[in-house]
Amino acid sequence: MNILITGGTGLIGRALCAALLRDGHALTVLSRRPQTVAAKCGPAVLALGSLAEWPPEQHFDAIINLAGEPIVDAAWTAARKQRLWDSRVSLTEQLVQRIAAARQKPAVLLSGSAIGYYGDSGDTEQDETGHAGTDFAAKLCLAWEAAAQKACPAGVRLCLLRTGLVFSADGGMLAKMRLPFALGLGARLGNGRQWMSWIHIDDYVAIVRLLLLHTAAEGAVNMTAPRPVTNAEFTAALAHALHRPAFLAAPAALLKPLLGERSVLLFGGQKVLPRKAEALGYRFAYPTLADALEALFGTTGC
Ligand SMILES: NC(=O)c1ccc[n+]([C@@H]2O[C@H](COP(=O)([O-])OP(=O)(O)OC[C@H]3O[C@@H](n4cnc5c(N)ncnc54)[C@H](OP(=O)(O)O)[C@@H]3O)[C@@H](O)[C@H]2O)c1
């Protein structure tokens, strides 16, 4: 297949490019820094500096839309919220316009979203039929998905990747937490009862490869492992995997005012189940956190 990937230089995108190249696909990555694409994604990968460079006569069989300004890293000021919105919703709107202009439409669009779609939903189990939350992250996901859905009238098969916390040794949340935990400073967040729905990067990549080829796959797909954990369980498992104690608790009363609206990402959570991926016949390589941590750190975490 000839595949266009937005956000292909990111944590997920780089792992995806490596796997799709191994599968024999031809890849083009949209990047704000096209000169970095070959080094990050592989010398055979072509780069697009903007969607305007996609001529209507160029055909892509599939598009994977992952671009997005990092959401946790900085405070959600009005300007930051606009960047989060523009990099996901506006970019997806532009992508759908280019798809409409293409002489031959792609067969499939796999478009980013996140489990933040469900908002802070306590102990409720969320399969793909769950309702959207009302906080900023949920509204962002809802609008991101709505923008992608406008590709459907052009006859494009659409899957919405409701992505959980992606665990990889190469970056992302787990890599950021490794140092404090290795120093014995790992701490559960607040009461630790909030759910964390996570997925090993290899399972993520494998499900994307399945969705590309499985013509019956469409709509929302929860990109999470089948066994979500509470924050307290995660804290204990990661500390154990790194052979360190973790008896601290980060007090919600202190941190929530500092984090502001963004605190929903750390002190809220959702218990997400990958019903669609399982219904499509996907068997997880890393169904439990112990499996994933053992693969990433070489020892069992539970
Ligand atoms: N990793 C996770 O745990 C997780 C969880 C839930 C959802 N997601 C979503 O899945 C997608 C991919 O995640 P990731 O972890 O691979 O993200 P990442 O490592 O931060 O990479 C995202 C990519 O998006 C592009 N990008 C960043 N800011 C942008 C902006 N302002 N305008 C246009 N493009 C921008 C960048 O490409 P260039 O610099 O090359 O332009 C970057 O490589 C993201 O949209 C993220 O929100 C990830």
mmCIF file of C-alpha atoms and ligand atoms in Angstrom:
data_model
loop_
_atom_site.group_PDB
_atom_site.id
_atom_site.type_symbol
_atom_site.label_atom_id
_atom_site.label_comp_id
_atom_site.label_asym_id
_atom_site.label_seq_id
_atom_site.Cartn_x
_atom_site.Cartn_y
_atom_site.Cartn_z
ATOM 1 C CA MET A 1 0.000 0.000 0.000
ATOM 2 C CA ASN A 2 0.977 3.627 -0.469
ATOM 3 C CA ILE A 3 0.324 5.176 2.955
ATOM 4 C CA LEU A 4 0.335 8.805 4.156
ATOM 5 C CA ILE A 5 0.998 9.268 7.889
ATOM 6 C CA THR A 6 0.556 12.539 9.780
ATOM 7 C CA GLY A 7 2.463 12.670 13.069
ATOM 8 C CA GLY A 8 4.668 9.882 11.705
ATOM 9 C CA THR A 9 7.735 11.353 13.426
ATOM 10 C CA GLY A 10 6.175 10.901 16.907
ATOM 11 C CA LEU A 11 6.443 8.080 19.425
ATOM 12 C CA ILE A 12 3.678 5.977 17.877
ATOM 13 C CA GLY A 13 4.408 7.089 14.316
ATOM 14 C CA ARG A 14 8.049 6.002 14.385
ATOM 15 C CA ALA A 15 7.159 2.514 15.652
ATOM 16 C CA LEU A 16 4.416 2.313 13.050
ATOM 17 C CA CYS A 17 6.717 3.387 10.211
ATOM 18 C CA ALA A 18 9.261 0.702 11.159
ATOM 19 C CA ALA A 19 6.584 -2.021 11.119
ATOM 20 C CA LEU A 20 4.853 -0.823 7.937
ATOM 21 C CA LEU A 21 8.186 -0.622 6.099
ATOM 22 C CA ARG A 22 8.895 -4.220 7.176
ATOM 23 C CA ASP A 23 5.478 -5.142 5.732
ATOM 24 C CA GLY A 24 6.611 -3.693 2.399
ATOM 25 C CA HIS A 25 4.410 -0.578 2.300
ATOM 26 C CA ALA A 26 5.513 2.712 0.718
ATOM 27 C CA LEU A 27 5.284 5.563 3.240
ATOM 28 C CA THR A 28 4.961 9.340 3.111
ATOM 29 C CA VAL A 29 5.065 11.315 6.374
ATOM 30 C CA LEU A 30 3.587 14.793 6.821
ATOM 31 C CA SER A 31 5.857 16.803 9.119
ATOM 32 C CA ARG A 32 6.488 20.427 10.053
ATOM 33 C CA ARG A 33 10.162 19.500 9.726
ATOM 34 C CA PRO A 34 10.232 17.357 6.561
ATOM 35 C CA GLN A 35 14.038 17.333 6.549
ATOM 36 C CA THR A 36 13.973 15.197 9.739
ATOM 37 C CA VAL A 37 11.640 12.509 8.375
ATOM 38 C CA ALA A 38 14.268 10.236 6.792
ATOM 39 C CA ALA A 39 16.343 10.155 10.003
ATOM 40 C CA LYS A 40 13.318 9.573 12.264
ATOM 41 C CA CYS A 41 11.182 7.291 10.106
ATOM 42 C CA GLY A 42 13.641 5.600 7.750
ATOM 43 C CA PRO A 43 15.576 6.639 4.623
ATOM 44 C CA ALA A 44 12.934 5.122 2.315
ATOM 45 C CA VAL A 45 10.153 7.304 3.772
ATOM 46 C CA LEU A 46 9.101 10.338 1.701
ATOM 47 C CA ALA A 47 8.299 13.648 3.423
ATOM 48 C CA LEU A 48 5.559 16.211 2.897
ATOM 49 C CA GLY A 49 6.074 19.640 4.495
ATOM 50 C CA SER A 50 2.405 20.602 4.150
ATOM 51 C CA LEU A 51 -0.851 19.162 2.868
ATOM 52 C CA ALA A 52 -0.735 21.717 0.038
ATOM 53 C CA GLU A 53 2.167 19.663 -1.366
ATOM 54 C CA TRP A 54 -0.194 16.699 -1.898
ATOM 55 C CA PRO A 55 -1.183 17.004 -5.581
ATOM 56 C CA PRO A 56 -4.712 15.730 -6.467
ATOM 57 C CA GLU A 57 -3.214 13.195 -8.887
ATOM 58 C CA GLN A 58 -1.112 11.513 -6.159
ATOM 59 C CA HIS A 59 -2.896 8.444 -4.797
ATOM 60 C CA PHE A 60 -2.667 7.104 -1.253
ATOM 61 C CA ASP A 61 -4.348 3.776 -0.481
ATOM 62 C CA ALA A 62 -4.515 4.586 3.233
ATOM 63 C CA ILE A 63 -4.026 7.534 5.575
ATOM 64 C CA ILE A 64 -3.062 7.317 9.240
ATOM 65 C CA ASN A 65 -3.705 10.613 11.021
ATOM 66 C CA LEU A 66 -1.775 10.892 14.297
ATOM 67 C CA ALA A 67 -0.521 14.503 14.409
ATOM 68 C CA GLY A 68 -1.173 16.442 17.586
ATOM 69 C CA GLU A 69 0.572 18.911 19.877
ATOM 70 C CA PRO A 70 1.498 17.122 23.154
ATOM 71 C CA ILE A 71 -1.416 17.475 25.580
ATOM 72 C CA VAL A 72 0.066 16.870 29.052
ATOM 73 C CA ASP A 73 3.328 18.797 28.819
ATOM 74 C CA ALA A 74 2.196 22.404 29.384
ATOM 75 C CA ALA A 75 -0.601 24.306 31.113
ATOM 76 C CA TRP A 76 -3.854 24.646 29.201
ATOM 77 C CA THR A 77 -3.782 28.388 28.632
ATOM 78 C CA ALA A 78 -6.139 29.744 25.974
ATOM 79 C CA ALA A 79 -3.240 29.854 23.492
ATOM 80 C CA ARG A 80 -2.204 26.305 24.329
ATOM 81 C CA LYS A 81 -5.760 25.010 23.953
ATOM 82 C CA GLN A 82 -5.889 26.659 20.533
ATOM 83 C CA ARG A 83 -2.661 24.865 19.510
ATOM 84 C CA LEU A 84 -4.033 21.539 20.783
ATOM 85 C CA TRP A 85 -7.215 22.168 18.766
ATOM 86 C CA ASP A 86 -5.520 23.400 15.580
ATOM 87 C CA SER A 87 -2.990 20.545 15.490
ATOM 88 C CA ARG A 88 -5.774 17.938 15.689
ATOM 89 C CA VAL A 89 -9.157 19.311 14.599
ATOM 90 C CA SER A 90 -8.049 21.943 12.045
ATOM 91 C CA LEU A 91 -5.378 19.644 10.591
ATOM 92 C CA THR A 92 -7.923 16.834 10.236
ATOM 93 C CA GLU A 93 -10.359 19.235 8.527
ATOM 94 C CA GLN A 94 -7.615 20.171 6.047
ATOM 95 C CA LEU A 95 -6.776 16.503 5.534
ATOM 96 C CA VAL A 96 -10.407 15.685 4.745
ATOM 97 C CA GLN A 97 -10.501 18.586 2.243
ATOM 98 C CA ARG A 98 -7.418 17.148 0.499
ATOM 99 C CA ILE A 99 -9.066 13.707 0.457
ATOM 100 C CA ALA A 100 -12.154 15.256 -1.174
ATOM 101 C CA ALA A 101 -9.895 16.892 -3.775
ATOM 102 C CA ALA A 102 -7.944 13.704 -4.562
ATOM 103 C CA ARG A 103 -8.806 12.133 -7.936
ATOM 104 C CA GLN A 104 -8.723 8.661 -6.406
ATOM 105 C CA LYS A 105 -9.765 8.528 -2.741
ATOM 106 C CA PRO A 106 -7.910 6.431 -0.170
ATOM 107 C CA ALA A 107 -9.728 3.231 0.799
ATOM 108 C CA VAL A 108 -9.248 3.825 4.515
ATOM 109 C CA LEU A 109 -8.531 6.613 7.013
ATOM 110 C CA LEU A 110 -7.327 5.649 10.503
ATOM 111 C CA SER A 111 -7.713 8.856 12.460
ATOM 112 C CA GLY A 112 -6.462 9.726 15.923
ATOM 113 C CA SER A 113 -8.556 10.169 19.019
ATOM 114 C CA ALA A 114 -7.967 9.303 22.676
ATOM 115 C CA ILE A 115 -9.680 7.606 25.580
ATOM 116 C CA GLY A 116 -10.054 11.114 27.006
ATOM 117 C CA TYR A 117 -13.157 11.019 24.765
ATOM 118 C CA TYR A 118 -14.984 9.293 27.650
ATOM 119 C CA GLY A 119 -14.049 12.006 30.181
ATOM 120 C CA ASP A 120 -13.413 11.176 33.839
ATOM 121 C CA SER A 121 -15.849 8.278 34.100
ATOM 122 C CA GLY A 122 -15.040 6.619 37.426
ATOM 123 C CA ASP A 123 -15.490 2.830 37.535
ATOM 124 C CA THR A 124 -17.831 2.682 34.498
ATOM 125 C CA GLU A 125 -16.537 0.201 31.917
ATOM 126 C CA GLN A 126 -16.238 1.973 28.568
ATOM 127 C CA ASP A 127 -16.518 0.030 25.356
ATOM 128 C CA GLU A 128 -16.783 1.872 22.036
ATOM 129 C CA THR A 129 -20.477 2.643 22.645
ATOM 130 C CA GLY A 130 -19.663 4.816 25.696
ATOM 131 C CA HIS A 131 -20.685 8.473 25.729
ATOM 132 C CA ALA A 132 -18.315 11.413 25.431
ATOM 133 C CA GLY A 133 -17.297 13.407 28.514
ATOM 134 C CA THR A 134 -17.674 17.141 28.917
ATOM 135 C CA ASP A 135 -14.177 18.379 29.890
ATOM 136 C CA PHE A 136 -11.834 20.061 27.392
ATOM 137 C CA ALA A 137 -9.963 16.831 26.474
ATOM 138 C CA ALA A 138 -13.262 15.055 25.772
ATOM 139 C CA LYS A 139 -14.552 17.934 23.639
ATOM 140 C CA LEU A 140 -11.253 17.954 21.744
ATOM 141 C CA CYS A 141 -11.584 14.224 20.965
ATOM 142 C CA LEU A 142 -15.215 14.644 19.963
ATOM 143 C CA ALA A 143 -14.370 17.450 17.523
ATOM 144 C CA TRP A 144 -11.287 15.538 16.234
ATOM 145 C CA GLU A 145 -13.498 12.521 15.486
ATOM 146 C CA ALA A 146 -16.257 14.683 13.960
ATOM 147 C CA ALA A 147 -13.726 16.279 11.591
ATOM 148 C CA ALA A 148 -12.544 12.821 10.438
ATOM 149 C CA GLN A 149 -16.123 11.590 9.959
ATOM 150 C CA LYS A 150 -16.515 14.118 7.137
ATOM 151 C CA ALA A 151 -14.302 11.801 5.021
ATOM 152 C CA CYS A 152 -17.023 9.103 5.020
ATOM 153 C CA PRO A 153 -19.286 10.616 2.314
ATOM 154 C CA ALA A 154 -16.300 10.302 -0.072
ATOM 155 C CA GLY A 155 -16.536 6.511 0.411
ATOM 156 C CA VAL A 156 -13.542 6.271 2.741
ATOM 157 C CA ARG A 157 -13.636 3.562 5.432
ATOM 158 C CA LEU A 158 -12.954 5.314 8.755
ATOM 159 C CA CYS A 159 -11.562 3.942 12.023
ATOM 160 C CA LEU A 160 -11.198 6.279 15.001
ATOM 161 C CA LEU A 161 -8.223 5.290 17.148
ATOM 162 C CA ARG A 162 -9.329 5.979 20.758
ATOM 163 C CA THR A 163 -5.804 5.703 22.089
ATOM 164 C CA GLY A 164 -4.975 4.831 25.695
ATOM 165 C CA LEU A 165 -1.664 5.442 27.477
ATOM 166 C CA VAL A 166 0.900 3.996 25.077
ATOM 167 C CA PHE A 167 3.715 2.220 26.921
ATOM 168 C CA SER A 168 7.021 2.134 25.053
ATOM 169 C CA ALA A 169 10.675 2.038 26.062
ATOM 170 C CA ASP A 170 11.397 4.824 23.562
ATOM 171 C CA GLY A 171 9.435 7.717 25.098
ATOM 172 C CA GLY A 172 6.017 8.808 26.288
ATOM 173 C CA MET A 173 4.640 8.651 29.811
ATOM 174 C CA LEU A 174 6.430 5.491 30.966
ATOM 175 C CA ALA A 175 9.847 6.786 29.918
ATOM 176 C CA LYS A 176 9.159 10.073 31.773
ATOM 177 C CA MET A 177 8.158 8.206 34.953
ATOM 178 C CA ARG A 178 11.107 5.841 34.888
ATOM 179 C CA LEU A 179 13.631 8.212 36.518
ATOM 180 C CA PRO A 180 11.562 9.314 39.547
ATOM 181 C CA PHE A 181 10.467 5.715 40.130
ATOM 182 C CA ALA A 182 14.070 4.464 39.753
ATOM 183 C CA LEU A 183 15.069 7.037 42.389
ATOM 184 C CA GLY A 184 12.439 5.647 44.768
ATOM 185 C CA LEU A 185 10.287 8.743 44.280
ATOM 186 C CA GLY A 186 7.409 6.949 42.576
ATOM 187 C CA ALA A 187 4.093 8.040 44.029
ATOM 188 C CA ARG A 188 0.478 7.180 43.473
ATOM 189 C CA LEU A 189 -1.652 10.141 42.459
ATOM 190 C CA GLY A 190 -4.222 11.149 45.068
ATOM 191 C CA ASN A 191 -6.178 8.146 46.326
ATOM 192 C CA GLY A 192 -4.913 6.079 43.357
ATOM 193 C CA ARG A 193 -8.395 4.794 42.539
ATOM 194 C CA GLN A 194 -8.542 6.428 39.083
ATOM 195 C CA TRP A 195 -8.320 3.997 36.169
ATOM 196 C CA MET A 196 -5.431 3.925 33.734
ATOM 197 C CA SER A 197 -6.179 2.271 30.406
ATOM 198 C CA TRP A 198 -2.858 1.524 28.753
ATOM 199 C CA ILE A 199 -1.482 -0.415 25.762
ATOM 200 C CA HIS A 200 1.940 -1.790 24.842
ATOM 201 C CA ILE A 201 3.293 -0.090 21.699
ATOM 202 C CA ASP A 202 3.654 -3.458 19.901
ATOM 203 C CA ASP A 203 -0.056 -4.217 20.389
ATOM 204 C CA TYR A 204 -0.937 -0.709 19.192
ATOM 205 C CA VAL A 205 1.084 -1.168 16.004
ATOM 206 C CA ALA A 206 -0.339 -4.656 15.428
ATOM 207 C CA ILE A 207 -3.946 -3.406 15.768
ATOM 208 C CA VAL A 208 -3.257 -0.569 13.308
ATOM 209 C CA ARG A 209 -1.909 -3.132 10.812
ATOM 210 C CA LEU A 210 -5.079 -5.197 11.338
ATOM 211 C CA LEU A 211 -7.362 -2.173 10.841
ATOM 212 C CA LEU A 212 -5.586 -1.227 7.616
ATOM 213 C CA LEU A 213 -6.388 -4.588 6.046
ATOM 214 C CA HIS A 214 -9.650 -5.668 7.737
ATOM 215 C CA THR A 215 -12.315 -4.169 5.492
ATOM 216 C CA ALA A 216 -15.059 -4.887 8.068
ATOM 217 C CA ALA A 217 -13.347 -2.650 10.644
ATOM 218 C CA GLU A 218 -14.888 0.784 11.018
ATOM 219 C CA GLY A 219 -15.930 3.360 13.594
ATOM 220 C CA ALA A 220 -14.410 3.886 17.023
ATOM 221 C CA VAL A 221 -11.759 1.414 18.171
ATOM 222 C CA ASN A 222 -10.511 1.469 21.761
ATOM 223 C CA MET A 223 -6.725 1.162 21.488
ATOM 224 C CA THR A 224 -6.159 -0.224 24.992
ATOM 225 C CA ALA A 225 -5.150 -3.521 26.596
ATOM 226 C CA PRO A 226 -7.957 -5.696 27.977
ATOM 227 C CA ARG A 227 -6.848 -5.238 31.625
ATOM 228 C CA PRO A 228 -6.818 -1.590 32.683
ATOM 229 C CA VAL A 229 -5.387 -0.908 36.156
ATOM 230 C CA THR A 230 -5.949 1.652 38.871
ATOM 231 C CA ASN A 231 -3.273 4.269 39.440
ATOM 232 C CA ALA A 232 -2.380 2.565 42.743
ATOM 233 C CA GLU A 233 -1.917 -0.791 40.961
ATOM 234 C CA PHE A 234 0.169 0.877 38.244
ATOM 235 C CA THR A 235 2.371 2.650 40.813
ATOM 236 C CA ALA A 236 3.059 -0.574 42.711
ATOM 237 C CA ALA A 237 3.738 -2.524 39.496
ATOM 238 C CA LEU A 238 6.158 0.025 38.040
ATOM 239 C CA ALA A 239 8.029 0.386 41.339
ATOM 240 C CA HIS A 240 8.265 -3.407 41.599
ATOM 241 C CA ALA A 241 9.525 -3.689 38.003
ATOM 242 C CA LEU A 242 12.282 -1.188 38.833
ATOM 243 C CA HIS A 243 13.027 -2.874 42.212
ATOM 244 C CA ARG A 244 12.214 0.278 44.161
ATOM 245 C CA PRO A 245 9.647 1.106 46.853
ATOM 246 C CA ALA A 246 6.736 3.453 46.125
ATOM 247 C CA PHE A 247 5.010 4.300 49.377
ATOM 248 C CA LEU A 248 4.518 8.002 48.595
ATOM 249 C CA ALA A 249 1.233 9.583 47.552
ATOM 250 C CA ALA A 250 1.078 12.844 45.610
ATOM 251 C CA PRO A 251 -1.671 14.825 47.359
ATOM 252 C CA ALA A 252 -4.509 15.789 45.061
ATOM 253 C CA ALA A 253 -5.332 18.864 47.168
ATOM 254 C CA LEU A 254 -1.841 20.270 46.503
ATOM 255 C CA LEU A 255 -1.415 19.288 42.843
ATOM 256 C CA LYS A 256 -4.877 19.883 41.390
ATOM 257 C CA PRO A 257 -4.745 23.695 41.841
ATOM 258 C CA LEU A 258 -1.247 23.737 40.300
ATOM 259 C CA LEU A 259 -2.335 21.674 37.286
ATOM 260 C CA GLY A 260 -5.649 23.461 36.822
ATOM 261 C CA GLU A 261 -7.990 21.984 34.191
ATOM 262 C CA ARG A 262 -5.216 19.615 33.066
ATOM 263 C CA SER A 263 -5.479 17.724 36.379
ATOM 264 C CA VAL A 264 -8.278 15.630 34.827
ATOM 265 C CA LEU A 265 -5.577 13.778 32.856
ATOM 266 C CA LEU A 266 -3.788 12.634 36.028
ATOM 267 C CA PHE A 267 -6.431 12.562 38.745
ATOM 268 C CA GLY A 268 -9.294 11.486 36.512
ATOM 269 C CA GLY A 269 -9.442 8.313 34.471
ATOM 270 C CA GLN A 270 -11.512 5.892 32.497
ATOM 271 C CA LYS A 271 -11.798 2.094 32.521
ATOM 272 C CA VAL A 272 -11.676 1.301 28.813
ATOM 273 C CA LEU A 273 -12.167 -2.111 27.204
ATOM 274 C CA PRO A 274 -10.995 -3.033 23.679
ATOM 275 C CA ARG A 275 -14.223 -4.756 22.575
ATOM 276 C CA LYS A 276 -13.857 -3.859 18.878
ATOM 277 C CA ALA A 277 -10.260 -5.097 18.526
ATOM 278 C CA GLU A 278 -11.195 -8.339 20.284
ATOM 279 C CA ALA A 279 -14.311 -8.750 18.122
ATOM 280 C CA LEU A 280 -12.069 -8.400 15.061
ATOM 281 C CA GLY A 281 -10.095 -11.365 16.375
ATOM 282 C CA TYR A 282 -7.071 -9.497 17.721
ATOM 283 C CA ARG A 283 -5.185 -11.396 20.427
ATOM 284 C CA PHE A 284 -3.089 -9.139 22.628
ATOM 285 C CA ALA A 285 0.620 -9.956 22.952
ATOM 286 C CA TYR A 286 0.642 -8.017 26.263
ATOM 287 C CA PRO A 287 -2.829 -8.310 27.852
ATOM 288 C CA THR A 288 -1.702 -7.522 31.413
ATOM 289 C CA LEU A 289 0.490 -4.798 32.868
ATOM 290 C CA ALA A 290 2.844 -7.487 34.198
ATOM 291 C CA ASP A 291 3.299 -8.778 30.625
ATOM 292 C CA ALA A 292 4.006 -5.288 29.303
ATOM 293 C CA LEU A 293 6.432 -4.240 32.049
ATOM 294 C CA GLU A 294 8.277 -7.526 31.794
ATOM 295 C CA ALA A 295 8.737 -6.935 28.062
ATOM 296 C CA LEU A 296 9.788 -3.306 28.552
ATOM 297 C CA PHE A 297 11.978 -3.658 31.638
ATOM 298 C CA GLY A 298 12.944 -7.318 31.506
ATOM 299 C CA THR A 299 11.248 -8.267 34.771
ATOM 300 C CA THR A 300 7.696 -8.791 35.928
ATOM 301 C CA GLY A 301 5.936 -5.761 37.399
ATOM 302 C CA CYS A 302 3.211 -7.481 39.423
HETATM 303 N N1 LIG B 1 1.299 8.365 23.306
HETATM 304 C C1 LIG B 1 0.179 8.269 24.022
HETATM 305 O O1 LIG B 1 0.186 7.691 25.158
HETATM 306 C C2 LIG B 1 -1.125 8.801 23.472
HETATM 307 C C3 LIG B 1 -2.296 8.629 24.230
HETATM 308 C C4 LIG B 1 -3.507 9.110 23.721
HETATM 309 C C5 LIG B 1 -3.532 9.771 22.483
HETATM 310 N N2 LIG B 1 -2.374 9.930 21.793
HETATM 311 C C6 LIG B 1 -2.451 10.677 20.525
HETATM 312 O O2 LIG B 1 -1.874 9.927 19.475
HETATM 313 C C7 LIG B 1 -1.169 10.803 18.595
HETATM 314 C C8 LIG B 1 0.256 10.306 18.442
HETATM 315 O O3 LIG B 1 0.830 10.204 19.743
HETATM 316 P P1 LIG B 1 2.399 10.230 19.984
HETATM 317 O O4 LIG B 1 2.643 9.814 21.390
HETATM 318 O O5 LIG B 1 3.094 9.527 18.887
HETATM 319 O O6 LIG B 1 2.654 11.798 19.882
HETATM 320 P P2 LIG B 1 4.040 12.585 19.734
HETATM 321 O O7 LIG B 1 5.203 11.700 19.971
HETATM 322 O O8 LIG B 1 3.915 13.829 20.558
HETATM 323 O O9 LIG B 1 4.039 12.970 18.176
HETATM 324 C C9 LIG B 1 3.006 13.699 17.623
HETATM 325 C C10 LIG B 1 3.410 14.210 16.261
HETATM 326 O O10 LIG B 1 2.474 15.217 15.901
HETATM 327 C C11 LIG B 1 3.123 16.265 15.238
HETATM 328 N N3 LIG B 1 2.775 17.539 15.888
HETATM 329 C C12 LIG B 1 3.061 17.919 17.163
HETATM 330 N N4 LIG B 1 2.621 19.165 17.381
HETATM 331 C C13 LIG B 1 2.053 19.564 16.221
HETATM 332 C C14 LIG B 1 1.438 20.770 15.800
HETATM 333 N N5 LIG B 1 1.332 21.824 16.642
HETATM 334 N N6 LIG B 1 0.949 20.837 14.541
HETATM 335 C C15 LIG B 1 1.070 19.792 13.696
HETATM 336 N N7 LIG B 1 1.668 18.635 14.019
HETATM 337 C C16 LIG B 1 2.144 18.533 15.275
HETATM 338 C C17 LIG B 1 4.622 16.061 15.359
HETATM 339 O O11 LIG B 1 5.161 15.854 14.049
HETATM 340 P P3 LIG B 1 6.210 16.885 13.392
HETATM 341 O O12 LIG B 1 7.014 17.487 14.515
HETATM 342 O O13 LIG B 1 7.021 16.007 12.499
HETATM 343 O O14 LIG B 1 5.392 17.880 12.657
HETATM 344 C C18 LIG B 1 4.787 14.840 16.236
HETATM 345 O O15 LIG B 1 5.738 13.935 15.732
HETATM 346 C C19 LIG B 1 -1.224 12.205 19.192
HETATM 347 O O16 LIG B 1 -2.193 12.953 18.516
HETATM 348 C C20 LIG B 1 -1.639 11.973 20.630
HETATM 349 O O17 LIG B 1 -2.445 12.996 21.157
HETATM 350 C C21 LIG B 1 -1.176 9.466 22.253
#
